[in-house]
Coordinates of C-alpha atoms and ligand atoms in Angstrom, one line a residue:
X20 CA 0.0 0.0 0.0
X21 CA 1.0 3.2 -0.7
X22 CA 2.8 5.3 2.4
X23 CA 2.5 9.4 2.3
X24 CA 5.7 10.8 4.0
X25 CA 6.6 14.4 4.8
X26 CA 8.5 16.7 3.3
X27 CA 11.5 18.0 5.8
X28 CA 14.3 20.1 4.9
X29 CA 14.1 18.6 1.5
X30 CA 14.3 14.8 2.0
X31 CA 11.2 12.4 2.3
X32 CA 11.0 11.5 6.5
X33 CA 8.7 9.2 8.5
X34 CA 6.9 10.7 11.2
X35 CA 8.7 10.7 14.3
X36 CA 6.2 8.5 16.0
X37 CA 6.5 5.8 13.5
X38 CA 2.6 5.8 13.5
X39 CA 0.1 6.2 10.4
X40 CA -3.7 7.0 9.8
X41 CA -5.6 5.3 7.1
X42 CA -6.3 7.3 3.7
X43 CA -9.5 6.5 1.9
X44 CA -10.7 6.3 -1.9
X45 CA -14.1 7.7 -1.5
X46 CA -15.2 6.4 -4.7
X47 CA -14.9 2.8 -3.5
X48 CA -15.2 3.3 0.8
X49 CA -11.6 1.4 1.3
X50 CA -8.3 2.6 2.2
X51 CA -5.6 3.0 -0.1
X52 CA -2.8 4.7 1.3
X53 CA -1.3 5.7 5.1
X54 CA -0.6 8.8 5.6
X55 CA 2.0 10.1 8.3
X56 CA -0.1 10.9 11.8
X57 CA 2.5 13.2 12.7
X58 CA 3.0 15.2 16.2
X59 CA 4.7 18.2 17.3
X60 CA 8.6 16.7 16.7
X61 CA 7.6 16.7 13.0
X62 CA 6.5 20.1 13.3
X63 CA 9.5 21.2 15.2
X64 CA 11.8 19.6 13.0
X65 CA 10.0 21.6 9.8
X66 CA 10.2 24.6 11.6
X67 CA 13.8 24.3 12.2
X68 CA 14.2 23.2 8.9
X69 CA 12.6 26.6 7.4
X70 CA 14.3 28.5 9.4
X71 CA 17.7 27.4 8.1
X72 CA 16.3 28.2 5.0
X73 CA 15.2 31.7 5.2
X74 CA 18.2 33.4 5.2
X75 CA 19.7 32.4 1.8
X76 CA 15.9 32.0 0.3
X77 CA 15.2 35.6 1.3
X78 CA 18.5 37.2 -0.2
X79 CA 17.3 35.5 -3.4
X80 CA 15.8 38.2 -6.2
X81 CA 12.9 38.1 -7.3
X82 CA 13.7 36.7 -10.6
X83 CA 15.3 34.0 -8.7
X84 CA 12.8 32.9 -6.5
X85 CA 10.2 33.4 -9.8
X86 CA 12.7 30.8 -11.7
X87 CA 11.7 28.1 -8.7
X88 CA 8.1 29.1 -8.6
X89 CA 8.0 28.4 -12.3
X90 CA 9.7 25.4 -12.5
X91 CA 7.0 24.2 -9.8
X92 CA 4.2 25.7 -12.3
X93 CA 5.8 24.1 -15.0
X94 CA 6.1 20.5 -13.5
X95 CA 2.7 20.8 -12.3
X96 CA 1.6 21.4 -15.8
X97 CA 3.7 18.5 -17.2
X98 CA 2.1 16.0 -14.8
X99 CA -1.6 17.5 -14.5
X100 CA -3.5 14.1 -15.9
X101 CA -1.7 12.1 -13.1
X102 CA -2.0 14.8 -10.5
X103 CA -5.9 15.2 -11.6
X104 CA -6.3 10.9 -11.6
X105 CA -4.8 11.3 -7.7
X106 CA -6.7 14.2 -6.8
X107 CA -10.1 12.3 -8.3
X108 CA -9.1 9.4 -6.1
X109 CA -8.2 10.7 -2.6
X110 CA -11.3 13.2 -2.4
X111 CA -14.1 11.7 -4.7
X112 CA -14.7 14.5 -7.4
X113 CA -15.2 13.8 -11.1
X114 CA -11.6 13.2 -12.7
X115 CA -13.5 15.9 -15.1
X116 CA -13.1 18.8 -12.9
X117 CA -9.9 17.6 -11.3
X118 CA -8.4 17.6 -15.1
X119 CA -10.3 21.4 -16.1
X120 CA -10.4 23.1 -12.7
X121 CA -8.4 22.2 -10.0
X122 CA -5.1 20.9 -11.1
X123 CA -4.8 24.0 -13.8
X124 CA -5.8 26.3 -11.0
X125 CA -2.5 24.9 -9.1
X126 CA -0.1 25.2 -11.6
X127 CA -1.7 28.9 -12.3
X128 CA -1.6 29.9 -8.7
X129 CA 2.4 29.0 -8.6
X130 CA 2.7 31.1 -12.1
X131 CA 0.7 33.9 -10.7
X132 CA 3.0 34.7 -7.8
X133 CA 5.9 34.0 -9.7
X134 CA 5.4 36.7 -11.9
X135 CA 3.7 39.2 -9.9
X136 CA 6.8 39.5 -7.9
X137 CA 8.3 40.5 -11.4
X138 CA 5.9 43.7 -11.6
X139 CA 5.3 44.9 -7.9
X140 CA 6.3 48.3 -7.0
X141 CA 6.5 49.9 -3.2
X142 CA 5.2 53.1 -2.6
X143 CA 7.3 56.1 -3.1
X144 CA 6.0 59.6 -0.9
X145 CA 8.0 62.6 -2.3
X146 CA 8.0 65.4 0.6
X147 CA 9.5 67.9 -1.5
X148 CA 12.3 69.7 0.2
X149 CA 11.7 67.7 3.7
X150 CA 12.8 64.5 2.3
X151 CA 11.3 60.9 1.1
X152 CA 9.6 57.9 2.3
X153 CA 9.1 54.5 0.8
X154 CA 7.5 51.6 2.1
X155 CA 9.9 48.1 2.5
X156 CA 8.3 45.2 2.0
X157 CA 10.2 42.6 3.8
X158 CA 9.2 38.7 4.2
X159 CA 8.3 37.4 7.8
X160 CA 10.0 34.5 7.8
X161 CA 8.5 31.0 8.7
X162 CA 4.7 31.1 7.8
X163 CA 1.9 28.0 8.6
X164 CA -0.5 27.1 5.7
X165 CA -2.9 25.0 6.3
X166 CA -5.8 23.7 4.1
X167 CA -9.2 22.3 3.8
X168 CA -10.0 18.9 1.5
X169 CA -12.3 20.1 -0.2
X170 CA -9.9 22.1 -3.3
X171 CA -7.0 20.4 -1.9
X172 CA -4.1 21.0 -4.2
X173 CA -5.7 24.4 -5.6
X174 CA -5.8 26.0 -2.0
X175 CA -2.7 24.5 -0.8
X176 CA -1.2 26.5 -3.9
X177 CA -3.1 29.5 -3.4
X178 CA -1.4 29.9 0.1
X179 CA 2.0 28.4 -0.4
X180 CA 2.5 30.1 -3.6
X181 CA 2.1 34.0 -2.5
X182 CA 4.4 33.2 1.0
X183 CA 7.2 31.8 -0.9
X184 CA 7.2 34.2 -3.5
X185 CA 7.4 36.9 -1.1
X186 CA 10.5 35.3 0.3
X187 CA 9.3 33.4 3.5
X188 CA 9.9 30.0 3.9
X189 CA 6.7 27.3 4.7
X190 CA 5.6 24.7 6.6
X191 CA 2.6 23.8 5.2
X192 CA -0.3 21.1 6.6
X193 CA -2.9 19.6 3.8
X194 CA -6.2 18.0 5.2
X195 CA -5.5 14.5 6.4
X196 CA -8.8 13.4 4.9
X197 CA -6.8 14.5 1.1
X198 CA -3.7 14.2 1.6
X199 CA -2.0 12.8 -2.4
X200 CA -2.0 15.9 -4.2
X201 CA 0.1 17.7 -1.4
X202 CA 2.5 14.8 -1.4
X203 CA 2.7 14.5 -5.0
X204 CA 3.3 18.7 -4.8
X205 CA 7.0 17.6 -2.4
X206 CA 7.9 15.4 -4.8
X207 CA 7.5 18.1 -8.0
X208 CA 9.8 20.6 -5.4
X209 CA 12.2 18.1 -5.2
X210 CA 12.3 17.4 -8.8
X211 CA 11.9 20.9 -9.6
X212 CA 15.3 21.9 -7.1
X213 CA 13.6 24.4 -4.9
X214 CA 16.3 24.5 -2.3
X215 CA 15.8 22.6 1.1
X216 CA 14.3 23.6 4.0
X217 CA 11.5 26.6 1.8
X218 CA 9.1 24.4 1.8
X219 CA 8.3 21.9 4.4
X220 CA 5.1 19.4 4.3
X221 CA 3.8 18.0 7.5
X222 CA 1.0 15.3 7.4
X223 CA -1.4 14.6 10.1
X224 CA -4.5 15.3 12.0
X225 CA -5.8 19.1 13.1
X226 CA -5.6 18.8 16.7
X227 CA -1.7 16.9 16.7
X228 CA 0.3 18.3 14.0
X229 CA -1.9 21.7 13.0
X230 CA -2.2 22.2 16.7
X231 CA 1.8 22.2 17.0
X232 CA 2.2 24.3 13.9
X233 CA -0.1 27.2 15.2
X234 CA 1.3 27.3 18.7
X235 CA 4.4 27.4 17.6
X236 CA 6.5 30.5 18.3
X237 CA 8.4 30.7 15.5
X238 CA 5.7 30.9 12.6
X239 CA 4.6 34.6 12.3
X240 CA 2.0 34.5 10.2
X241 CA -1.4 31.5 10.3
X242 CA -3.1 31.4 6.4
X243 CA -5.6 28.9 7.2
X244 CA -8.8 27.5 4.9
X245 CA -11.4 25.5 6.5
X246 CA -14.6 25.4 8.6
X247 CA -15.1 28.9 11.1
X248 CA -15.1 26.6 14.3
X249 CA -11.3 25.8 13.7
X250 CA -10.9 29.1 12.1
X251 CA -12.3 30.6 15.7
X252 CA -10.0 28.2 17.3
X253 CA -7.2 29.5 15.1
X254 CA -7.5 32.8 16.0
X255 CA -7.6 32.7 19.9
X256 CA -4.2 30.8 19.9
X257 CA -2.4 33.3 17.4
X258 CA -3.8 36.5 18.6
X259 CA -2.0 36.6 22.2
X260 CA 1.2 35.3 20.2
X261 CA 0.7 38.3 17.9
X262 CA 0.5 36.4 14.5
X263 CA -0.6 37.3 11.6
X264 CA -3.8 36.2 10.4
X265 CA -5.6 35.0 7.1
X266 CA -8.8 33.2 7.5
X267 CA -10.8 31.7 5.3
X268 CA -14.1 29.9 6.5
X269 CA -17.4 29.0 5.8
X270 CA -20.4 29.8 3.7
X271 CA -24.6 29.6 3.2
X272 CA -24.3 31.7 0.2
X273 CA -27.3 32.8 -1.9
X274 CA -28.1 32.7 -6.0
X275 CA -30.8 34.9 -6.3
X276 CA -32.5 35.0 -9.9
X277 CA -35.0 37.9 -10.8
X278 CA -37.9 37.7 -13.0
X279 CA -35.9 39.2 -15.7
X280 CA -32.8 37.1 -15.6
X281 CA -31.8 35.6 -18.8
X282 CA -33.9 32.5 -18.1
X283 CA -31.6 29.6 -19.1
X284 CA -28.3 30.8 -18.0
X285 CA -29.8 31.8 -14.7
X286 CA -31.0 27.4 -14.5
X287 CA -27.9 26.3 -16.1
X288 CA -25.8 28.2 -13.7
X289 CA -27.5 27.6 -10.8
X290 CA -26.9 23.9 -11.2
X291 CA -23.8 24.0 -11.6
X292 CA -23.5 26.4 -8.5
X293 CA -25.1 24.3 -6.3
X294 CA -23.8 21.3 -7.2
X295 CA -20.4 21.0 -8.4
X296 CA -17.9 18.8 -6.0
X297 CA -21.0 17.5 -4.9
X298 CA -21.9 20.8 -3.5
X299 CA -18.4 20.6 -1.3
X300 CA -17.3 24.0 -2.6
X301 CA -16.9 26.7 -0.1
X302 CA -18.4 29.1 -2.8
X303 CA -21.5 26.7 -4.0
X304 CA -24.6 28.5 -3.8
X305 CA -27.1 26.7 -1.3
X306 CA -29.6 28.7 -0.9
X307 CA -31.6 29.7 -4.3
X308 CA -33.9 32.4 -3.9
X309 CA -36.2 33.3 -7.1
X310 CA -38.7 35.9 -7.8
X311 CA -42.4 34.9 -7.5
X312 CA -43.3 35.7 -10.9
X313 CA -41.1 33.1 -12.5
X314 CA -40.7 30.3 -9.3
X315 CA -42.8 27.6 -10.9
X316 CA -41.3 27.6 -14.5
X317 CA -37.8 28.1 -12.7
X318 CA -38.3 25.0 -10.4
X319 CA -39.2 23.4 -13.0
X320 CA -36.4 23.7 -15.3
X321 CA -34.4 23.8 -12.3
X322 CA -35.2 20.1 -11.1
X323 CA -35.6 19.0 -15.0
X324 CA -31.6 19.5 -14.8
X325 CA -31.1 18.6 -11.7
X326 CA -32.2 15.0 -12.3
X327 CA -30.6 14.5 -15.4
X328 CA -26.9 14.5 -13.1
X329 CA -25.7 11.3 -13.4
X330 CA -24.0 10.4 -9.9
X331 CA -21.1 7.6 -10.6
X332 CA -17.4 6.9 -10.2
X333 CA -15.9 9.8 -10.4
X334 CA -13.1 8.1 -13.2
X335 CA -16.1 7.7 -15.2
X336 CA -16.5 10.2 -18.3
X337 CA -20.5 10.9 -17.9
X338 CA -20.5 11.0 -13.9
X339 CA -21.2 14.5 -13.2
X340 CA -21.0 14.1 -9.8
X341 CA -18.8 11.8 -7.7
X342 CA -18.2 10.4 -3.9
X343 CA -18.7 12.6 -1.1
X344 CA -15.4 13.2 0.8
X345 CA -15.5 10.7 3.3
X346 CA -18.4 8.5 5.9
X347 CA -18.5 11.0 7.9
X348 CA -19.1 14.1 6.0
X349 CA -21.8 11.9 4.1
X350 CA -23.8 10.8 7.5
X351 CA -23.6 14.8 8.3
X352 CA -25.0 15.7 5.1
X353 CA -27.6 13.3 5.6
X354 CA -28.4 14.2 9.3
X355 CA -29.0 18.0 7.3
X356 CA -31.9 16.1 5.2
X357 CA -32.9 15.1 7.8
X358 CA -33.0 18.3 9.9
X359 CA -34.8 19.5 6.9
X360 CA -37.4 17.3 6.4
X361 CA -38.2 17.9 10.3
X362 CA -38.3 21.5 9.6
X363 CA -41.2 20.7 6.9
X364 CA -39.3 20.9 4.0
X365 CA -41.0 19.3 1.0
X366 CA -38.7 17.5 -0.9
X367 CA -38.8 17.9 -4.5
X368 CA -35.6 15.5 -5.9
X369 CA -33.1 13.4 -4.2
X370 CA -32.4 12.6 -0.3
X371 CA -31.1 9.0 -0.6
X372 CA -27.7 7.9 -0.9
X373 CA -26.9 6.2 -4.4
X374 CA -25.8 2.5 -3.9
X375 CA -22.9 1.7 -7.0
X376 CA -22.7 -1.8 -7.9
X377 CA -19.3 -4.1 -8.0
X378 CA -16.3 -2.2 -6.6
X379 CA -18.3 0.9 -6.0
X380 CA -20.8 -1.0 -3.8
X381 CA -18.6 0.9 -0.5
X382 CA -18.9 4.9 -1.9
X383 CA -20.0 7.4 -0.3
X384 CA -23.1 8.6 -2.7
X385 CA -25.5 11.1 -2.7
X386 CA -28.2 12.3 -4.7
X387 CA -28.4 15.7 -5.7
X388 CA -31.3 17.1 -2.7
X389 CA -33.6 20.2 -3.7
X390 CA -36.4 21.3 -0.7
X391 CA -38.6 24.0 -0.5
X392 CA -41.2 25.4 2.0
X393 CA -38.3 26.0 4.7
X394 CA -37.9 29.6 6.1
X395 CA -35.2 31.4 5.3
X396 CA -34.0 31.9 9.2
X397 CA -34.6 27.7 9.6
X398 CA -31.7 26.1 10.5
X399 CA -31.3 24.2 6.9
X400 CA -31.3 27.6 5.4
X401 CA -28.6 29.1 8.1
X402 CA -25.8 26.3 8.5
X403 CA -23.4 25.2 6.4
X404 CA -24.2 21.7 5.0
X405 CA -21.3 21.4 2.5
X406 CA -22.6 19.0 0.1
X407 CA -25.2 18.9 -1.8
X408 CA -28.5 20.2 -0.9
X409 CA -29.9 23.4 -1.6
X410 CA -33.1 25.2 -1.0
X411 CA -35.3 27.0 -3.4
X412 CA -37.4 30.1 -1.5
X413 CA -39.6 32.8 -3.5
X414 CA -39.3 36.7 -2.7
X415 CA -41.3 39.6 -4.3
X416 CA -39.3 42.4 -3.9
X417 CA -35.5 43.4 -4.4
X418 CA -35.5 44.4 -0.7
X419 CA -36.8 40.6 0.8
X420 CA -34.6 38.9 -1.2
X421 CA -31.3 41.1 0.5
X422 CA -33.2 40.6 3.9
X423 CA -33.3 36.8 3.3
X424 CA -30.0 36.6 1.7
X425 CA -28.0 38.6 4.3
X426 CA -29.5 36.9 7.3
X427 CA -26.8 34.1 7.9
X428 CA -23.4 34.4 10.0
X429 CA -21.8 33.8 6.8
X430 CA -20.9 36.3 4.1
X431 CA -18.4 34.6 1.6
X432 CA -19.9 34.6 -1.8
X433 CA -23.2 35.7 -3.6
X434 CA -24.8 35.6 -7.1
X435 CA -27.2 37.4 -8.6
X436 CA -28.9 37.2 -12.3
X437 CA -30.9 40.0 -13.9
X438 CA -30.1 41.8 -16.6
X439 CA -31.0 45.2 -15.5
X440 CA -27.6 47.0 -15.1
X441 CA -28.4 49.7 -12.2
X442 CA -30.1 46.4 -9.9
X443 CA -27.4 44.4 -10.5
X444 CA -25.0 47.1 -8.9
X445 CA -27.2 48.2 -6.6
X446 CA -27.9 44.4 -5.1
X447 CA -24.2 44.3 -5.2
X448 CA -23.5 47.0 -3.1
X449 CA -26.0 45.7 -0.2
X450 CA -25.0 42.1 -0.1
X451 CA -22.8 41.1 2.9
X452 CA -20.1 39.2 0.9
X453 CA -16.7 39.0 -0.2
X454 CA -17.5 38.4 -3.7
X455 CA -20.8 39.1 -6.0
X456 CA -21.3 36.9 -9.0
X457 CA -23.4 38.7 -11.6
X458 CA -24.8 36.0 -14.3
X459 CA -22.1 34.0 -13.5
X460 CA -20.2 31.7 -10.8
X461 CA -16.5 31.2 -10.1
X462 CA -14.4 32.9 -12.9
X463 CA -12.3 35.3 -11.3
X464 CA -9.5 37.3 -12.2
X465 CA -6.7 36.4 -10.0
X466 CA -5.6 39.9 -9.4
X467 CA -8.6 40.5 -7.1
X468 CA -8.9 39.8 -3.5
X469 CA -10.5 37.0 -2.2
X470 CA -11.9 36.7 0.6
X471 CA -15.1 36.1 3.0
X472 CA -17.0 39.0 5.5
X473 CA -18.4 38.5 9.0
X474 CA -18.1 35.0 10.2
X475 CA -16.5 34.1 6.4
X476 CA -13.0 35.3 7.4
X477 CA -10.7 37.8 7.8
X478 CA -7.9 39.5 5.8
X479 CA -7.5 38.8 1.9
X480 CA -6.1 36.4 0.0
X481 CA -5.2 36.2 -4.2
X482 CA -3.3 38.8 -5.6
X483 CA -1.3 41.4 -4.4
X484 CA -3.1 41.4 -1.5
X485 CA -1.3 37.5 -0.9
X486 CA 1.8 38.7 -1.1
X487 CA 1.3 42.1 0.9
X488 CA -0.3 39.3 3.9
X489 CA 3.2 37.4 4.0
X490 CA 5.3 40.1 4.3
X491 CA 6.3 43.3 7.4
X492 CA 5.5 46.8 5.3
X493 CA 8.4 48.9 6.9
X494 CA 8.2 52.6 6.9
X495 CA 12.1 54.4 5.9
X496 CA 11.6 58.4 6.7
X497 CA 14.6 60.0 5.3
X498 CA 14.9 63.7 5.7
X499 CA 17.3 65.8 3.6
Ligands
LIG20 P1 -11.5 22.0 9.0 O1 -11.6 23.3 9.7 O2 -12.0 20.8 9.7 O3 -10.0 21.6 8.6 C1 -9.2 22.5 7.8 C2 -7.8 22.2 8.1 O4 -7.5 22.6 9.4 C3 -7.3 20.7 8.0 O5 -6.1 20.7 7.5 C4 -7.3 20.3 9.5 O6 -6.5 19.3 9.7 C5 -6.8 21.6 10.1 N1 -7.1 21.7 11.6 C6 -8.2 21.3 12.2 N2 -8.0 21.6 13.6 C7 -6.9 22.3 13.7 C8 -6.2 22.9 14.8 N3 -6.7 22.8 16.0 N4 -5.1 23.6 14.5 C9 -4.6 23.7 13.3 N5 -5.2 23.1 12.2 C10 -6.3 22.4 12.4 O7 -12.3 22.1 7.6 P2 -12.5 21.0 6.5 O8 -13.7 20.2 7.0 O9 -11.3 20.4 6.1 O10 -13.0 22.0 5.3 C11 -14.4 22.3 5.1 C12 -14.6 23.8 5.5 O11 -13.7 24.6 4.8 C13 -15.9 24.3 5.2 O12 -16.4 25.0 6.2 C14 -15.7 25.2 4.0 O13 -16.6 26.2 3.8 C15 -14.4 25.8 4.3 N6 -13.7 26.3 3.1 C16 -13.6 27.7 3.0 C17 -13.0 28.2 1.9 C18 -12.9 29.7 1.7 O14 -12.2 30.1 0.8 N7 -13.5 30.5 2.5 C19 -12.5 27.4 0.9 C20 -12.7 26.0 1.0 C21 -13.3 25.5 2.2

């Protein structure tokens, strides 16, 4: 069976413990590969590791450290069928959108920072005769990632990318419950020659090795993706150590279509927003709120598509929706239908798992779930599920739907179809969330910032924003 090892000061190490946790194929319910249950030596020793590395990594020049980021980018690029089969495997998503989304996303993210550290400028504040001042961006040092399994090798890249680019060194923690793609990431560094010690991968569970990274004195600065409990969590333990922060966290995020949205894109859309991953996107819209006037023919057309998903193996070619990640995050989902059918939802498709036949008898599958005739403050339409199920609710007037929409903790992403220009700014403006689709969902520019409001997260992450998080802005006043 296959054994995950970390990634240490550049060689490939057991854990110290000599102890493993089981890795599961969600497509088939059986393990297929161990993966390191490391503690806090491992994360000591990467630490230490990183921090040998920082001097020399940080007195690179940017051009330098670009070269290493784009022979990462490159590699990835070279091997993106094999890192898309592995990613398909260890999390259960359609090898489809492993090969179009997430796996290109990577290698972008790592060619993204690589080059905007080839165009970034610091500010410059002429005081005439008095003098200058310029701002000195300087890298912090050792920095924690740490990522969710839901976009596992895209995140990971999102975070890793920006901090090493900006000079820092990394000791970075995937989900245990995905762990390949991560792995399969230290072994393209280690091909690729990024020099020992920048990047440093420890495996293992959130309370043993994440818990050591984040206490951890040394690491100045937390990027963290996941749920808002451990992101809470997060942020007690660094905020008396004075570390910096980057959360990003959950979502209930709303699709709301008006009576004069272009009809078929608005359905088509909507679909795919609600259920693509199997609804395990952090930006999936869950709850679909449509305007009275068109809420029959919309649910209609709406659950038309919706039953024509096929769920299957996610190797398959015409299996548009795959496993869920794991048991567990299956039986929650299904506790939610549950919850929801107790709350006097009517449910209008789905609700049962999907039982494969042969060697797919074990996976974890779920049909795609629509209810309606739940309240918009019921607690199906204000936790996060994660998977998919999604509500459909009519409103009259522009100002119920923003009630109804901005009435969760959350506040990570929205969309909105119409295609009357001064409503589709105005909604805009008076959503409480990070980002605002407008007739569309997920395509973003990676120059912009990404992140959630209220109990979504804090601080930005994607462009320069990324790199402006991982490094010290110093202030140098010289007077004539
Ligand atoms: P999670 O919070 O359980 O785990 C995320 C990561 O944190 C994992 O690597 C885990 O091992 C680690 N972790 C857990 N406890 C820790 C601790 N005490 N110290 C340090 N690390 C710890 O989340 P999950 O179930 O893996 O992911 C699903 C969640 O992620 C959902 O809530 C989803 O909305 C969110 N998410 C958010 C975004 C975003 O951009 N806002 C993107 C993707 C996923």
């Amino acid at each position: 069976m296959k054994k995950i090892l970390n990634f240490i000061g550049g060689e490939f190490v057991e854990p110290q413990n000599g102890t493993y946790l089981d890795n599961y194929d969600p497509s088939r319910g059986k393990v297929y590969s161990k993966i390191p249950r490391s503690g806090a030596p491992d994360v000591e020793a990467a630490v230490a590791a990183a921090q040998q590395a920082f001097p020399a990594w940080s007195a690179l020049s940017a051009q330098e450290r670009s070269r290493h980021l784009m022979a990462i980018s490159k590699l990835i690029d070279q091997k993106l069928p094999d890192l898309a089969k592995a990613e398909s495997l260890d999390n259960g998503k359609p090898l489809k959108l492993a090969q179009s989304v997430d796996i290109p996303r990577a290698r972008d993210n790592f060619a993204f920072f690589a080059t905007a550290i080839l165009h970034e400028e610091d500010p410059f504040h002429n005081m005439g005769s008095k003098g200058f001042n310029y701002t000195l961006r300087q890298p912090l040092g050792t920095v924690a990632c740490i990522s969710p399994w839901n976009l596992p090798l895209y995140l990971f890249t999102w975070k890793i990318a920006p901090a090493l680019a900006a000079g820092n060194c990394v000791v970075a923690k995937p989900s245990e419950v995905t762990p390949m793609t991560a792995f399969l990431l230290s072994l393209i560094c280690h091909e690729a020659g990024l020099p020992k010690g920048v990047l440093n991968l420890v495996h293992g569970l959130g309370p043993e090795a994440g818990e050591a990274l984040i206490q951890n004195n040394t690491i100045k600065a937390i990027s963290f993706t996941g749920g808002t409990k451990t992101g809470a969590h997060i942020a007690s333990v660094a905020a008396p150590k004075f570390k910096k922060l980057s959360l990003e966290l959950g979502g209930k995020n709303p699709n709301i279509v008006f009576a004069d949205a272009d009809f078929d894109r608005a359905v088509k859309t909507s679909v795919r927003a609600s259920f693509a991953n199997q609804g395990q996107i952090c930006l999936c819209g869950s709850r679909i709120f449509v305007q009275a006037a068109i809420y029959d023919k919309f649910k209609s057309a709406f659950l038309e598509r919706v039953k024509g998903l096929t769920v299957g193996p996610p190797q398959e070619e015409d299996s548009r929706m795959g496993a869920l990640v794991s048991k567990e995050h299956l039986e929650k989902v299904m506790g939610y239908i549950d919850l929801a059918q107790a709350e006097g939802g009517t449910l209008l498709t789905g609700g049962k798992q999907v039982q494969m036949q042969g060697e797919y008898a074990q996976g974890y599958y779920l049909e795609p779930t629509v209810f309606e005739n739940l309240s918009y403050n019921c607690r199906t339409n204000q936790e996060e599920i994660f998977g998919p199920v999604v509500t459909l609710t009519p409103f009259e007037t522009e100002e119920e739907v923003l009630k109804m929409a901005n009435s969760t903790e959350y506040g990570l992403a929205a969309t909105v179809f119409t295609q009357n220009l001064s409503r589709a700014h105005r909604v805009a403006q008076e959503l409480q969330s990070g980002i605002v689709w407008i007739n569309d969902w997920l395509v973003r520019d990676l120059r912009t910032p990404f992140g959630g409001a209220k109990n979504s997260g804090v601080g930005r992450e994607g462009g320069f924003e990324a790199l402006h998080f991982f490094t010290e802005a110093k202030n140098v006043c010289f007077n004539f």
